[in-house]
Tab-separated table of C-alpha atoms and ligand atoms in Angstrom:
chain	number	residue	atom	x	y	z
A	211	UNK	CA	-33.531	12.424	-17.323
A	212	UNK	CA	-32.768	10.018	-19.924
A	213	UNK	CA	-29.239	10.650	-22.175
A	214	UNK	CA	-30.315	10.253	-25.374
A	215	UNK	CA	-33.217	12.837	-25.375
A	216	UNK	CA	-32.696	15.918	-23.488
A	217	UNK	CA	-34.691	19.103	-22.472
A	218	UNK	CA	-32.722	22.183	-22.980
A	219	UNK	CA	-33.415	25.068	-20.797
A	220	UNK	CA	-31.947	27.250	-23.566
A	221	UNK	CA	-34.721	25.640	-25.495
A	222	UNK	CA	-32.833	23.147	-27.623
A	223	UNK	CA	-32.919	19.430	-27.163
A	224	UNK	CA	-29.734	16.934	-27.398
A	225	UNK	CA	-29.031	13.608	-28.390
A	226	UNK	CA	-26.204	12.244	-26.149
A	227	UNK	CA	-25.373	9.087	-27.553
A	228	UNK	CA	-23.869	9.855	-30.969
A	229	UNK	CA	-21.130	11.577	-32.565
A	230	UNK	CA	-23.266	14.677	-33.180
A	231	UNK	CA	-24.995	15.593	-30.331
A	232	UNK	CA	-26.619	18.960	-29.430
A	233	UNK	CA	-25.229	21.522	-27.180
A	234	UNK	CA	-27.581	22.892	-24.269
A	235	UNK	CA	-26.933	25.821	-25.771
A	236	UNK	CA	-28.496	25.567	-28.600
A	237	UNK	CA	-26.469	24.642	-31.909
A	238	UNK	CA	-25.788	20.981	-33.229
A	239	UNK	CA	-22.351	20.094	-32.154
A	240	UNK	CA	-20.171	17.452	-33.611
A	241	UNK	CA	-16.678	16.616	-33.480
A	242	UNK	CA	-15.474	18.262	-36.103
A	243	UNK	CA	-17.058	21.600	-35.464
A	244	UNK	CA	-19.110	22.796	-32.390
A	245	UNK	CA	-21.568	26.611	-32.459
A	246	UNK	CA	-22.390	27.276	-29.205
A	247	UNK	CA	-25.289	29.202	-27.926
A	248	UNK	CA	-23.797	30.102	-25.009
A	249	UNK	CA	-21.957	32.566	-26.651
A	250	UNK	CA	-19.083	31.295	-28.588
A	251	UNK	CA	-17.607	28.817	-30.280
A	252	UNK	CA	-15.554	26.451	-31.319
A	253	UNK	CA	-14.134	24.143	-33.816
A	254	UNK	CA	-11.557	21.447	-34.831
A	255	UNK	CA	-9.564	21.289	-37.527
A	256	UNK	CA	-9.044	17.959	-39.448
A	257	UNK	CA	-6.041	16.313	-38.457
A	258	UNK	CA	-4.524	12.863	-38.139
A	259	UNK	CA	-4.746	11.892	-34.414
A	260	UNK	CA	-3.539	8.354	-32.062
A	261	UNK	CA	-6.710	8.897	-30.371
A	262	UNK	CA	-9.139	7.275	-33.508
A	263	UNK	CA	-10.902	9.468	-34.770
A	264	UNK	CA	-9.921	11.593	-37.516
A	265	UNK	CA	-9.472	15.024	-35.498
A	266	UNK	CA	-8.883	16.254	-31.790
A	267	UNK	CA	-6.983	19.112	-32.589
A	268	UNK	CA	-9.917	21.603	-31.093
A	269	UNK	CA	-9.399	25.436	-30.955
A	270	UNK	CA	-10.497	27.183	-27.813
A	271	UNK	CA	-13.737	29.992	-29.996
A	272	UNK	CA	-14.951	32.149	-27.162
A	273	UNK	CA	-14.237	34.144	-24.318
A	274	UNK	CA	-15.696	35.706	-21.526
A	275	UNK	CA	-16.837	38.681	-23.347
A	276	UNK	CA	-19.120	36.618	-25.245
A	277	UNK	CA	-21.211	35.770	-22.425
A	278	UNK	CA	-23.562	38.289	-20.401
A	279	UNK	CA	-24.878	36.124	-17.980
A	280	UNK	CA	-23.873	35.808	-14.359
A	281	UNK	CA	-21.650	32.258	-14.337
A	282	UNK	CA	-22.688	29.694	-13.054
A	283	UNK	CA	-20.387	27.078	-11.473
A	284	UNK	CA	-18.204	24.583	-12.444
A	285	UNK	CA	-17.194	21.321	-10.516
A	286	UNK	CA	-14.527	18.351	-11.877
A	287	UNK	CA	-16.118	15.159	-10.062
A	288	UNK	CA	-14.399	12.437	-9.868
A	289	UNK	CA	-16.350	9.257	-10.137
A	290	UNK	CA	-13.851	6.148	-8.923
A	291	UNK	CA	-13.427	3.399	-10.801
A	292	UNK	CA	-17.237	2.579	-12.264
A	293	UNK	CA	-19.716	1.388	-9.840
A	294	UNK	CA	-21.577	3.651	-7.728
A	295	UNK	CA	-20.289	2.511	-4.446
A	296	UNK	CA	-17.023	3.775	-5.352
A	297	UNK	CA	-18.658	7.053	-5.657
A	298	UNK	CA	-17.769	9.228	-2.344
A	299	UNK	CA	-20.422	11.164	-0.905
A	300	UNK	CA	-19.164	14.169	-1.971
A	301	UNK	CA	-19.037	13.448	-5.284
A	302	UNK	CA	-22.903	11.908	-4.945
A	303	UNK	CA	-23.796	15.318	-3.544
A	304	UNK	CA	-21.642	17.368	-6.329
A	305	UNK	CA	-23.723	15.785	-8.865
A	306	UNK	CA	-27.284	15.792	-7.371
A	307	UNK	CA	-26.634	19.928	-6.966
A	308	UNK	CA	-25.162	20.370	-10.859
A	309	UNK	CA	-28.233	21.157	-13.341
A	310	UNK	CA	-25.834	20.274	-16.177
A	311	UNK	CA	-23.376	17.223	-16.035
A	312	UNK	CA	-20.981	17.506	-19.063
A	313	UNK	CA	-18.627	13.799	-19.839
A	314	UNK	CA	-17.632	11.240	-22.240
A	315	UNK	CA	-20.255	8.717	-22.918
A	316	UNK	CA	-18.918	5.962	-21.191
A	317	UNK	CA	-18.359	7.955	-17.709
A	318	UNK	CA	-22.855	9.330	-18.126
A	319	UNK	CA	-22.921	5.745	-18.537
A	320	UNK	CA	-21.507	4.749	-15.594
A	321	UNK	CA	-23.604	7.062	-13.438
A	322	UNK	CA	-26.731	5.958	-11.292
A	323	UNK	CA	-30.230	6.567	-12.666
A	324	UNK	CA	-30.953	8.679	-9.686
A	325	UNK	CA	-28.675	11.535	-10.778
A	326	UNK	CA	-28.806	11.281	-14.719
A	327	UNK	CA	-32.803	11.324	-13.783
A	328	UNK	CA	-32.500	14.392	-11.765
A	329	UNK	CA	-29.853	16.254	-13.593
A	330	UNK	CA	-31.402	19.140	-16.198
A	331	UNK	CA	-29.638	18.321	-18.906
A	332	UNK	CA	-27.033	16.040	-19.812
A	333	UNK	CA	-23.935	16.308	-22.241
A	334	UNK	CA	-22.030	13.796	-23.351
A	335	UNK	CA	-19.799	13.276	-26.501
A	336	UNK	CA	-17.414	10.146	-27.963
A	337	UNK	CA	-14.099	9.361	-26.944
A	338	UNK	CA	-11.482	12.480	-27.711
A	339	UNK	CA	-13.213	15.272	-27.596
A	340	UNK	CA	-11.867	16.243	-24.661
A	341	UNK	CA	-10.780	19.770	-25.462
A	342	UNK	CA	-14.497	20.479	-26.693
A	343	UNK	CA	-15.833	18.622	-24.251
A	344	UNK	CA	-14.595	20.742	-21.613
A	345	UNK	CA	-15.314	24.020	-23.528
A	346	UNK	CA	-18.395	23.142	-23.401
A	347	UNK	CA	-18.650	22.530	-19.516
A	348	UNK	CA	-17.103	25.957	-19.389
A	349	UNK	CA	-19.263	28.098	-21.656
A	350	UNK	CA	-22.114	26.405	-20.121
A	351	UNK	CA	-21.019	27.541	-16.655
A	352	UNK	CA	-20.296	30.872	-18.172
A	353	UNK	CA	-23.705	31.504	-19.585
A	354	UNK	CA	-25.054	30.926	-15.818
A	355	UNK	CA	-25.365	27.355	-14.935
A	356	UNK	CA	-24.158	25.319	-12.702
A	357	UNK	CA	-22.031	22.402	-14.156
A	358	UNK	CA	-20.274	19.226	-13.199
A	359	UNK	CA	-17.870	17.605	-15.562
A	360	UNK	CA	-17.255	14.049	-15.019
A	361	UNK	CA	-14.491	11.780	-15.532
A	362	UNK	CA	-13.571	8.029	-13.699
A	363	UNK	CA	-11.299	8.084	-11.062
A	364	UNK	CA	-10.045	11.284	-10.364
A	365	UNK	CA	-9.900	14.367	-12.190
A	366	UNK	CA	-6.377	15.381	-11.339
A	367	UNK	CA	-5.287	11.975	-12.507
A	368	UNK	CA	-4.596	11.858	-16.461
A	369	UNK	CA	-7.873	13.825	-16.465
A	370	UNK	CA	-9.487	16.924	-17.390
A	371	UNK	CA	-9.149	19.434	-14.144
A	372	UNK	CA	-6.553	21.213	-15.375
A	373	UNK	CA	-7.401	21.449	-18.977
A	374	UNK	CA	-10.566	23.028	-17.350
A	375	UNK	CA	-8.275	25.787	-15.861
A	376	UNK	CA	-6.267	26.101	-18.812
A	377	UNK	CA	-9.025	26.704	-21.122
A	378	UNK	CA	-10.735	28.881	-18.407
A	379	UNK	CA	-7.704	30.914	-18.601
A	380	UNK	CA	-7.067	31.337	-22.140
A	381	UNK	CA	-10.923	32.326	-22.126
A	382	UNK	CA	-10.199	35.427	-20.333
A	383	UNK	CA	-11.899	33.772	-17.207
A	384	UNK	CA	-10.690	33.031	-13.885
A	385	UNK	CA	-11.169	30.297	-11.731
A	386	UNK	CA	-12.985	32.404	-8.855
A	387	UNK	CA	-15.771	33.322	-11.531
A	388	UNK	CA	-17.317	30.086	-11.683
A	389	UNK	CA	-16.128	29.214	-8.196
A	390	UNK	CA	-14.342	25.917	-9.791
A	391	UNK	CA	-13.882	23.526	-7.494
A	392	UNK	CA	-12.312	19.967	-7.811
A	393	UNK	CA	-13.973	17.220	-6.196
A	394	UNK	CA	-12.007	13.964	-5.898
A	395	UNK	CA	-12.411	10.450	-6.571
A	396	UNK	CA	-10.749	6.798	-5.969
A	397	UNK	CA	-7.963	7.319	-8.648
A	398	UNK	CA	-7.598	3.938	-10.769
A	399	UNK	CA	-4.208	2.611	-9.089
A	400	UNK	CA	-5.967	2.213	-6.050
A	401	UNK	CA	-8.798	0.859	-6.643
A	402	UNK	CA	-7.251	-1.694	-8.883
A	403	UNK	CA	-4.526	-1.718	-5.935
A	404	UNK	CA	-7.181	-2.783	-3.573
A	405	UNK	CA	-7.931	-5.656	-5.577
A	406	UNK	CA	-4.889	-7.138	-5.833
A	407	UNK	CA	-4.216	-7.020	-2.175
A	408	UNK	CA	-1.240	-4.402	-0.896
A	409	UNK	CA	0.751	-3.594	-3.805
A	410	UNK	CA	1.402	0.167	-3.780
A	411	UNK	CA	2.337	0.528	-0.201
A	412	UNK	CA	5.592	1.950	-1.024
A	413	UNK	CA	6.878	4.763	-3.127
A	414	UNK	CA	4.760	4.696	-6.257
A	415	UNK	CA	4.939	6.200	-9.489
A	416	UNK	CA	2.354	6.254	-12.125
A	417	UNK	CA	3.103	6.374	-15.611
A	418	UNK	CA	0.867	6.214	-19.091
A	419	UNK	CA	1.591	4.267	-21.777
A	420	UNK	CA	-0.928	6.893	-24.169
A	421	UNK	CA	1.393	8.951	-27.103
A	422	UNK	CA	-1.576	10.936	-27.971
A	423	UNK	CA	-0.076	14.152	-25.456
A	424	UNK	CA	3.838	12.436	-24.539
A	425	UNK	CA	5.675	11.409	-27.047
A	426	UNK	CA	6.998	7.683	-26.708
A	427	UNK	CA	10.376	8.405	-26.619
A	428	UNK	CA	9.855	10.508	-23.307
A	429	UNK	CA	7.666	7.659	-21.611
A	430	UNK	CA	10.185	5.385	-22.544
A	431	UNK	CA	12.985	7.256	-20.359
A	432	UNK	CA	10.590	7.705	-17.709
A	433	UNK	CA	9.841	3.907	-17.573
A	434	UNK	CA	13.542	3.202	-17.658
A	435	UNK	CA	13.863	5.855	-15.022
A	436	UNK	CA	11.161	4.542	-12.550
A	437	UNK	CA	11.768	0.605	-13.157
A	438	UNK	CA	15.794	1.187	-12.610
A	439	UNK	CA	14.828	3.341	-9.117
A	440	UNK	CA	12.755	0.631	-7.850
A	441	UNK	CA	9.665	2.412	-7.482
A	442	UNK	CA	6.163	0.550	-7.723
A	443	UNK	CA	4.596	1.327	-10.789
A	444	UNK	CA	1.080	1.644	-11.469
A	445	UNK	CA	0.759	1.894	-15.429
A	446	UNK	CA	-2.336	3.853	-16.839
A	447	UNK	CA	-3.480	3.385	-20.506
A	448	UNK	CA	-1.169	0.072	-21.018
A	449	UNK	CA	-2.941	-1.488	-24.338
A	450	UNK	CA	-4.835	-0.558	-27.580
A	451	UNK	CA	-4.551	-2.009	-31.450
A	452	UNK	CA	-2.789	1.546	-32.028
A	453	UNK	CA	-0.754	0.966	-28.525
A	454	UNK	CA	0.559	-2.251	-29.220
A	455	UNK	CA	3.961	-1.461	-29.832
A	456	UNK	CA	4.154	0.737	-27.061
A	457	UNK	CA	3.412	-2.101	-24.458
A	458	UNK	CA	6.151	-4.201	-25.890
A	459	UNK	CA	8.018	-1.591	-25.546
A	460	UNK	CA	6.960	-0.977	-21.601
A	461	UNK	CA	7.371	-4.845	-20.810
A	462	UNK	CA	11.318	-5.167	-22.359
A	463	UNK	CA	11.961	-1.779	-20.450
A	464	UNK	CA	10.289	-3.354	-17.251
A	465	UNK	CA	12.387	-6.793	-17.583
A	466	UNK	CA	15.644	-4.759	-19.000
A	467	UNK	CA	15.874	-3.521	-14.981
A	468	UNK	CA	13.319	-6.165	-12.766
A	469	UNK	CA	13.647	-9.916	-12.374
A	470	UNK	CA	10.963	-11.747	-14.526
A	471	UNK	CA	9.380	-13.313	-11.336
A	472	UNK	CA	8.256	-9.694	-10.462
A	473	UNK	CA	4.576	-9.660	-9.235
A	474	UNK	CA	1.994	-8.162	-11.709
A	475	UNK	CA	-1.282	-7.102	-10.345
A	476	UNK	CA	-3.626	-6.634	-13.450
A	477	UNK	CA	-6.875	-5.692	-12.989
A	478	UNK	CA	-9.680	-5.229	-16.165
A	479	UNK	CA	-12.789	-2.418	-15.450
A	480	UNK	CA	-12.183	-2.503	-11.705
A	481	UNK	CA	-15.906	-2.207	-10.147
A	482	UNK	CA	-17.768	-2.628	-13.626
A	483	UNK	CA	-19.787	-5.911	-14.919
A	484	UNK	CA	-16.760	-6.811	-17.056
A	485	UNK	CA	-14.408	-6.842	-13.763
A	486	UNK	CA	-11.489	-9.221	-14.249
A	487	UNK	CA	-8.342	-9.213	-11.437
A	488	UNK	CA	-5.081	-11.348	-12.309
A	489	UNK	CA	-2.012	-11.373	-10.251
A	490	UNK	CA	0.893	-12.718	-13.024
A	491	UNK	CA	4.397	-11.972	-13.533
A	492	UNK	CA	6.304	-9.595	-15.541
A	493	UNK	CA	7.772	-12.543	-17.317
A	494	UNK	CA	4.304	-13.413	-18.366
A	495	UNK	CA	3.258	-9.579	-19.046
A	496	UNK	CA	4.036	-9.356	-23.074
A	497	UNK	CA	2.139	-12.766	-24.084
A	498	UNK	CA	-0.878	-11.386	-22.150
A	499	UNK	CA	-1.050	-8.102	-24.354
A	500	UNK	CA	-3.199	-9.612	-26.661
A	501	UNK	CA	-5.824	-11.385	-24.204
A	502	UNK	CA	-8.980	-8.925	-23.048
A	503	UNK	CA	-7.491	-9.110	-19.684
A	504	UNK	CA	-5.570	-6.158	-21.237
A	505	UNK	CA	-7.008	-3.110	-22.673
A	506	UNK	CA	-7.524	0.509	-22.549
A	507	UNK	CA	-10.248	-0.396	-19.167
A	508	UNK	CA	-7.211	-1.731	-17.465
A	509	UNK	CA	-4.143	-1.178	-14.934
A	510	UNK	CA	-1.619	-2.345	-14.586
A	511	UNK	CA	0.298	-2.772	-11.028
A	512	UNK	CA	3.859	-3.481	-10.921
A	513	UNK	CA	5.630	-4.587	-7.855
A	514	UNK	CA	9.304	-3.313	-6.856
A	515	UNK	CA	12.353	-5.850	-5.632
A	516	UNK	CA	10.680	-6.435	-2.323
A	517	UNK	CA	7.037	-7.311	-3.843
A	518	UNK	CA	5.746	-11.040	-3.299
A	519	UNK	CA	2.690	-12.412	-3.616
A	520	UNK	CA	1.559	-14.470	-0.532
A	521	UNK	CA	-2.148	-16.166	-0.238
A	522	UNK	CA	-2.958	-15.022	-3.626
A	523	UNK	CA	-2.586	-11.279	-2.293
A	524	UNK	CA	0.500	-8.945	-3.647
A	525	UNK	CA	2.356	-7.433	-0.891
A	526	UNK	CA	4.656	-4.748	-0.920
A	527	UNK	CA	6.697	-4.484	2.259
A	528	UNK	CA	7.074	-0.732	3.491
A	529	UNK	CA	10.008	-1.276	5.665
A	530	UNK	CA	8.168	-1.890	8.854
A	531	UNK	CA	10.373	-5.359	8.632
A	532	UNK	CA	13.613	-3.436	8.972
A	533	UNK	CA	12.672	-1.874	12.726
A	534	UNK	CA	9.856	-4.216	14.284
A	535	UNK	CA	10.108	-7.908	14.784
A	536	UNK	CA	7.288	-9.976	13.570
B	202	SAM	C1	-7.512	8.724	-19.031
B	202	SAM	S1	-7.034	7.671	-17.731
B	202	SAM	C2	-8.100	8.270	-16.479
B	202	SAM	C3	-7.619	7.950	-15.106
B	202	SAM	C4	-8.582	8.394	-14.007
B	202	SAM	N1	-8.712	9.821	-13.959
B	202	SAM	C5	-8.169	7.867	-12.652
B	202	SAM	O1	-7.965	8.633	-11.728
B	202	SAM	O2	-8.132	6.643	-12.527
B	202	SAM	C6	-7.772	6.161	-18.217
B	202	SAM	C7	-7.017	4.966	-17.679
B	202	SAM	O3	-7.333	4.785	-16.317
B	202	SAM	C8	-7.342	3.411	-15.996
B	202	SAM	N2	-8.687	3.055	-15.520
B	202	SAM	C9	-9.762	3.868	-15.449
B	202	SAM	N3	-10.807	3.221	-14.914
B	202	SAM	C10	-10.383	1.971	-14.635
B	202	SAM	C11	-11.015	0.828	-14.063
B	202	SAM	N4	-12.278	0.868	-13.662
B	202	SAM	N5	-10.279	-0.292	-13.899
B	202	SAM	C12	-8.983	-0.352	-14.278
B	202	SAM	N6	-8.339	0.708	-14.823
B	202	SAM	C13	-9.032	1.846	-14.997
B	202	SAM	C14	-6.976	2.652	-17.275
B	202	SAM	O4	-5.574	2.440	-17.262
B	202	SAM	C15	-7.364	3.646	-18.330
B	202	SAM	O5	-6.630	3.429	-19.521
């Protein structure tokens, strides 16, 4: 099935590939306000918001009362990092059994032809509609289908598994009444890891550089916190126009507490076309802000005290040094 023209089996059909797009259950849905079918809805109030658009403050509208169908289910799948062989089996299998697969555009996108062709319907909205998004996913499970809602990498992983069972909850639902079940995939830090060579075989902490749900000041003690511990740090989120200041921020707290000559593994779109893998130091990090090799696609992997980079591969020493002669 094709994204951008859809079959509803509530009887409605939905354009996928702009900012209005039309529910499977029924109404026209945009951004700013969403009428479900399904049984309730929801809507967003205009606010000012980091993420671009004019609004992402969305409302949770119904709850399970609203729906007298048996539920259906409703799986988080995990994709990995783009391509399809980074796809486990699992998640393959997840997909092929949903009859509705609910994302943003860019992660329907990203899937094979084989499963958006089979799949009965399709839903998929702009960056930052996250909270609707995943409504949606849930009402459509509640009014008796089974869904799978999509994200890269893995959905416990600055992803949307747990806003799934936080809405579910303040629905009135329960997680046992659509059976939810999270299915996992390559997380970003190690995929982009596995580039790079062996950068993350020691204690690791992940961190993202994205204000829109921590405020800066609290990422900022964190980074301080992490860099001064000597913890590898895989950095999620590290660049957009409206993030610029917060990655010069991230690089002056990284070199305030970690030699400049500190490996950098920086990979761009890890297993998409637009792939691009850079080892570089943190010395070099801030003038490379402004270069595509850094974006909101990328990740950013920086090594502890112990990190060198040897045959163009980063390697992180776990310790085995310290017992074993070799
Ligand atoms: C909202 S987070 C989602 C993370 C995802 N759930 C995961 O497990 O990787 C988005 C961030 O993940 C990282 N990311 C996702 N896909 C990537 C890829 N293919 N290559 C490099 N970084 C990626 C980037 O830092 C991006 O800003």
């Amino acid at each position: 099935m094709s994204t951008d023209d859809t079959e509803s089996k509530c009887g409605a059909s939905g354009s996928t590939e702009s900012e209005t797009s039309e529910s499977k259950c029924g109404a026209t849905k945009t951004e700013a306000s969403t009428e479900s079918k399904c049984g309730g809805s929801s809507s967003s109030s205009s606010s000012e918001s980091k993420c671009g658009g004019s609004s992402d403050d969305e409302e949770v509208g119904s709850t399970v009362e609203d729906f007298d169908a048996d539920p259906g289910r409703l799986v988080a799948v995990g994709l990995g990092p783009g391509e399809a062989e980074g796809m486990t089996s699992r998640a393959k299998t997840a997909l092929a059994d949903a009859e509705h697969i609910v994302g943003y555009t860019t992660y329907v996108d990203l899937l094979p032809d084989e499963i958006t062709d089979d799949a009965e319907d399709i839903y998929s909205t702009p960056m930052c509609g996250e909270v609707s998004r995943t409504e949606e996913a849930i009402d459509r499970a509640l009014a008796g289908n089974d869904v799978a809602i999509i994200g890269s990498g893995d959905p416990n992983v600055y992803a949307l598994a747990g806003l799934a069972l936080e809405i579910l909850e303040s629905k009135g639902g329960t997680a046992s009444m659509v059976d939810f079940e999270v299915v996992p995939g390559v997380p970003a830090a190690q995929s982009c890891a596995a580039r790079v060579g062996a950068p993350l075989v020691n204690d690791t902490v992940s961190i993202s550089l994205s204000d829109h749900l921590t405020d800066m000041p609290t990422i900022e003690s964190r980074l301080h916190a992490t860099a001064k511990e000597g913890f590898t740090i895989a950095i999620y989120n590290p660049w957009s126009r409206k993030r610029r200041e917060n990655f010069e921020k991230c690089c002056e707290i990284l070199l305030e507490h970690r030699d400049e000559d500190t490996p950098v593994g920086i990979v761009h779109a890890a297993g998409r076309e637009d792939e691009e893998v850079e080892i570089a130091t943190l010395g070099d990090l801030p003038d490379l802000g402004e270069t595509d090799l850094i974006d909101m696609t990328t990740t950013l992997l920086v090594g502890n005290e112990e990190t060198y980079v040897w045959d163009d591969r980063m390697v992180t020493p776990r310790g085995y040094e310290t017992k074993y002669d070799y």
